[in-house]
mmCIF file of C-alpha atoms in Angstrom:
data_model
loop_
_atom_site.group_PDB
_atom_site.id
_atom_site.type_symbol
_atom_site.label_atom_id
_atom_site.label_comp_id
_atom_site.label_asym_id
_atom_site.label_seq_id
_atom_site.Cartn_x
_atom_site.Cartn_y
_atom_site.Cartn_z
ATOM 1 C CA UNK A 72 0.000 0.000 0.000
ATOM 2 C CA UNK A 73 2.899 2.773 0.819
ATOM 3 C CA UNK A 74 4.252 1.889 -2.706
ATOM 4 C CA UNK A 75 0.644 2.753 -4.171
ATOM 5 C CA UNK A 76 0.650 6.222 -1.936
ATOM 6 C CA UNK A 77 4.012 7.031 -3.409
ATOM 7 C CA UNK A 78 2.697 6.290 -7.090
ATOM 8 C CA UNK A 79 -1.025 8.022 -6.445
ATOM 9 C CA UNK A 80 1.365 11.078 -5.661
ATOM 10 C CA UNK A 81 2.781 11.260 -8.807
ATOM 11 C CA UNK A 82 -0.572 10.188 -11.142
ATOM 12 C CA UNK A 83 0.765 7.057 -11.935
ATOM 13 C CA UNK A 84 -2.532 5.511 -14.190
ATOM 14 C CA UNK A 85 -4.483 7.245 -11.861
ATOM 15 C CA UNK A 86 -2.876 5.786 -9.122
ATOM 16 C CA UNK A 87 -4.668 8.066 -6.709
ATOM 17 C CA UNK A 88 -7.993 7.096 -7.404
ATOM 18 C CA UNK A 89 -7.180 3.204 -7.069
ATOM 19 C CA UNK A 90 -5.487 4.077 -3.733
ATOM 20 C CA UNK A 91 -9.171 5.998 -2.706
ATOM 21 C CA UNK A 92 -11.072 3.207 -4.115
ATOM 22 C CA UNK A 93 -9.366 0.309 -1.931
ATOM 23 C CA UNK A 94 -10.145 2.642 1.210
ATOM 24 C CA UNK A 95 -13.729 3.049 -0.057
ATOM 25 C CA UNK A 96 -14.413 -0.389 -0.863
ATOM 26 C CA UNK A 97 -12.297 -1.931 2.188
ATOM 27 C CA UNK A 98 -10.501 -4.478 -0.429
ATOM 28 C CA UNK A 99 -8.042 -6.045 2.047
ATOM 29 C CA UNK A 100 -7.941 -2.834 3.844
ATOM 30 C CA UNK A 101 -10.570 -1.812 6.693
ATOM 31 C CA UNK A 102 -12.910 0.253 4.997
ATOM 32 C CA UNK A 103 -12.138 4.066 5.584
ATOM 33 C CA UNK A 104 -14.352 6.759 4.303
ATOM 34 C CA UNK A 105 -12.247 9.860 5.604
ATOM 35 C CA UNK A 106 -9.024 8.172 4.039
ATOM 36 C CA UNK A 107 -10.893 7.989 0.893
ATOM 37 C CA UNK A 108 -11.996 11.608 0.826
ATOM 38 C CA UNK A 109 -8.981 12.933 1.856
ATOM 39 C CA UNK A 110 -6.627 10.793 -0.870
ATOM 40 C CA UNK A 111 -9.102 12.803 -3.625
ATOM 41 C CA UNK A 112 -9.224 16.086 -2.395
ATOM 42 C CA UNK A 113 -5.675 16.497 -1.569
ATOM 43 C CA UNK A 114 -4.572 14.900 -4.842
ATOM 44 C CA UNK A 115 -3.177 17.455 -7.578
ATOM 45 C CA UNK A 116 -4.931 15.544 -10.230
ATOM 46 C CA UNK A 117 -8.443 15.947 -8.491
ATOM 47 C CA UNK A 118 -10.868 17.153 -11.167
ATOM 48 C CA UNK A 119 -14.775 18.282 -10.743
ATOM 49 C CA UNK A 120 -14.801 17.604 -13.906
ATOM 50 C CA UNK A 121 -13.894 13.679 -14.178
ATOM 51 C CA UNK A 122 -16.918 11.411 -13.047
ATOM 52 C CA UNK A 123 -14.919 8.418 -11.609
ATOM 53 C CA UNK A 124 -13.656 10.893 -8.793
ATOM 54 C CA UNK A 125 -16.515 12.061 -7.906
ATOM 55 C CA UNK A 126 -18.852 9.255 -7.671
ATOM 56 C CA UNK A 127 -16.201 7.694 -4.719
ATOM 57 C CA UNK A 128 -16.248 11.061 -3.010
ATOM 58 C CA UNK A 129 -19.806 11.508 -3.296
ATOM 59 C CA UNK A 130 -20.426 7.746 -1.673
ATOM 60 C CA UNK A 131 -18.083 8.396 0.789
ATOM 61 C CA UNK A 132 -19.929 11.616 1.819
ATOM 62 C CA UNK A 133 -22.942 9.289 1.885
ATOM 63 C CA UNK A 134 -21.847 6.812 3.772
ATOM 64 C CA UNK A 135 -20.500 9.384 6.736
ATOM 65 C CA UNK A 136 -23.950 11.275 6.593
ATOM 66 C CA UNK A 137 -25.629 7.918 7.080
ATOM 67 C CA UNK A 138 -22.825 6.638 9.488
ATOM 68 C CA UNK A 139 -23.986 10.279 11.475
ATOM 69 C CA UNK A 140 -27.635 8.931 11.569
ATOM 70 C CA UNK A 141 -27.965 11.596 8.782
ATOM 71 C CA UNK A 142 -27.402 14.566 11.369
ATOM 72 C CA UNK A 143 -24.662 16.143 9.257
ATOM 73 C CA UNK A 144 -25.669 18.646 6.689
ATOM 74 C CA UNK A 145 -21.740 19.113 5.838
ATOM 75 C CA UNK A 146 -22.165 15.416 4.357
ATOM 76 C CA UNK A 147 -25.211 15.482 2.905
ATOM 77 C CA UNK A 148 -24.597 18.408 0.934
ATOM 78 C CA UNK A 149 -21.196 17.344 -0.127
ATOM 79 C CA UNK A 150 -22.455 14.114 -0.882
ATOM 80 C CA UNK A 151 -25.054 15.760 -2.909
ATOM 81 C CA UNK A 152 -23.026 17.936 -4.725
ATOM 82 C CA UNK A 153 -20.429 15.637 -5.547
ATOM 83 C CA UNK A 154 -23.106 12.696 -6.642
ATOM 84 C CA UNK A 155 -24.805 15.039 -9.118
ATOM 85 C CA UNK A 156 -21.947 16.449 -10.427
ATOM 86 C CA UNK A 157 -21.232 13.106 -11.425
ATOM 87 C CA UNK A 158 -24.053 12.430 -13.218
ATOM 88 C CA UNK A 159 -24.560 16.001 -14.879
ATOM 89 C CA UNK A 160 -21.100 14.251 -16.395
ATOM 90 C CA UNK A 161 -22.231 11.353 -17.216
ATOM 91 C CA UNK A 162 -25.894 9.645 -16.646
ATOM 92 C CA UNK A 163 -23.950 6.050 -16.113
ATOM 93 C CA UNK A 164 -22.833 7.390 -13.223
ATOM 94 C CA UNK A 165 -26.406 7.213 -11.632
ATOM 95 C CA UNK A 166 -26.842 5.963 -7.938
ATOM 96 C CA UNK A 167 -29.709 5.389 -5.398
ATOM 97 C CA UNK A 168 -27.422 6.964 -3.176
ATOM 98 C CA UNK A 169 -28.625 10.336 -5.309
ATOM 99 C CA UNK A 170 -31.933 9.806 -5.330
ATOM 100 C CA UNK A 171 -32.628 9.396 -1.827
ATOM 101 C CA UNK A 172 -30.877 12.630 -1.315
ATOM 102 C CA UNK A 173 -32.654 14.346 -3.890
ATOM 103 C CA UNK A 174 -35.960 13.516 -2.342
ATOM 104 C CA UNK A 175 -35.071 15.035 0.731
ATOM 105 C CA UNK A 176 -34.920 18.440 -1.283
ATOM 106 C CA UNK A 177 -37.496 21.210 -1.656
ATOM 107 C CA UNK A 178 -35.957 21.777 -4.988
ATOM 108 C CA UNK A 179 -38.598 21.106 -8.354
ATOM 109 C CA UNK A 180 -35.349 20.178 -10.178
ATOM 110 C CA UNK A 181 -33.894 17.306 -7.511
ATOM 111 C CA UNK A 182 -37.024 16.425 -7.352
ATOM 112 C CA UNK A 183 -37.184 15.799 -10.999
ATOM 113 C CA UNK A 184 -34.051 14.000 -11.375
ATOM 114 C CA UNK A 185 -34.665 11.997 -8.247
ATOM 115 C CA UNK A 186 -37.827 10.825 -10.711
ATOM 116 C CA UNK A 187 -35.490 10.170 -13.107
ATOM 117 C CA UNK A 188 -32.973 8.039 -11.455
ATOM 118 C CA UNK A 189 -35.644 6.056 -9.501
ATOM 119 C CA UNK A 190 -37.074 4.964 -12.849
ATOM 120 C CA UNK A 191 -33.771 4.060 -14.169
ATOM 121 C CA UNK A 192 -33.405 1.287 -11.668
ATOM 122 C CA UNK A 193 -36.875 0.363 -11.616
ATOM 123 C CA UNK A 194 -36.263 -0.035 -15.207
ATOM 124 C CA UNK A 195 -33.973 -2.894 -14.594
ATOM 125 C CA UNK A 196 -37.037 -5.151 -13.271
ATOM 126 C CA UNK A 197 -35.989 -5.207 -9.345
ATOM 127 C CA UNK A 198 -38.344 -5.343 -7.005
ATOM 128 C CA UNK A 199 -37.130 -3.216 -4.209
ATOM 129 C CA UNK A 200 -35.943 -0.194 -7.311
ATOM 130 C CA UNK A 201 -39.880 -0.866 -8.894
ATOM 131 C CA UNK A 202 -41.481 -0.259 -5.119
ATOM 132 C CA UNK A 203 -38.769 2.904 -4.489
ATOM 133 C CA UNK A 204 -39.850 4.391 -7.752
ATOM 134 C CA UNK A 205 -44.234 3.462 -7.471
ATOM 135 C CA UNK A 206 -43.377 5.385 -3.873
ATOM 136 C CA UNK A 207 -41.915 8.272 -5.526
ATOM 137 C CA UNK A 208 -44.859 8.261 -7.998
ATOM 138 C CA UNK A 209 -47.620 8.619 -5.371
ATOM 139 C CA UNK A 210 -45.465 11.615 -3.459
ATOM 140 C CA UNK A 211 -45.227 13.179 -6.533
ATOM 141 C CA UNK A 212 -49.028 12.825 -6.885
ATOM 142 C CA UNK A 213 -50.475 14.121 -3.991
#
């Protein structure tokens, strides 16, 4: 792992974001949020503007705000802002994680999207996304 730190320094094949992504996902490692956000953010190669990044930091703001029994508006709008960004980028980049967020907003536009995503995933035929996105449906209704 210190050998991967040294290369994420220098942007070796996006060394950086492998390093983050291990932390994230706990491969071998204990999973570590903060470790993940902080590899990103203090990296010289971190770019609003490159999907891939942001969907880890976004998810790791998530995961905190949830981990703070969703007490933290810090993480929730981070994790907002960094989850949307993603998919403004890049529509593949789509995650529940967003949605619920969005649906939490007073905004016409999350709202919207939130819409959006939900049916995206109950689009691919599972039960739990087709029962998120009929709830969503009825809000939106009444």
């Amino acid at each position: 792992m210190e050998e991967l730190s040294k290369k994420s320094r220098k942007n070796k094949k996006q060394a950086f974001l492998i390093e983050a992504s291990i932390y994230f996902y706990g491969e071998h490692f204990n999973q570590n949020y903060d470790k993940a956000i902080e590899i990103i953010e203090s990296s010289q190669f971190f770019s609003e503007s490159e999907p891939e990044q942001l969907i880890i930091l976004g998810q790791s703001y998530y995961f905190k705000y949830i981990l703070s029994d969703m007490t933290s508006s810090s993480f929730y709008f981070k994790a907002k802002k960094y989850l949307r960004k993603s998919y403004e980028l890049d529509s593949g980049y789509a995650t529940r994680e967003l949605a619920f967020l969005l649906i939490r907003s007073e905004s016409l536009d999350d709202l919207e999207i939130a819409g959006d995503i939900f049916e995206i995933f109950a689009n691919e035929g599972k039960e739990e996304d087709i029962r998120n996105y009929k709830a969503y449906l009825r809000a939106i209704e009444n």
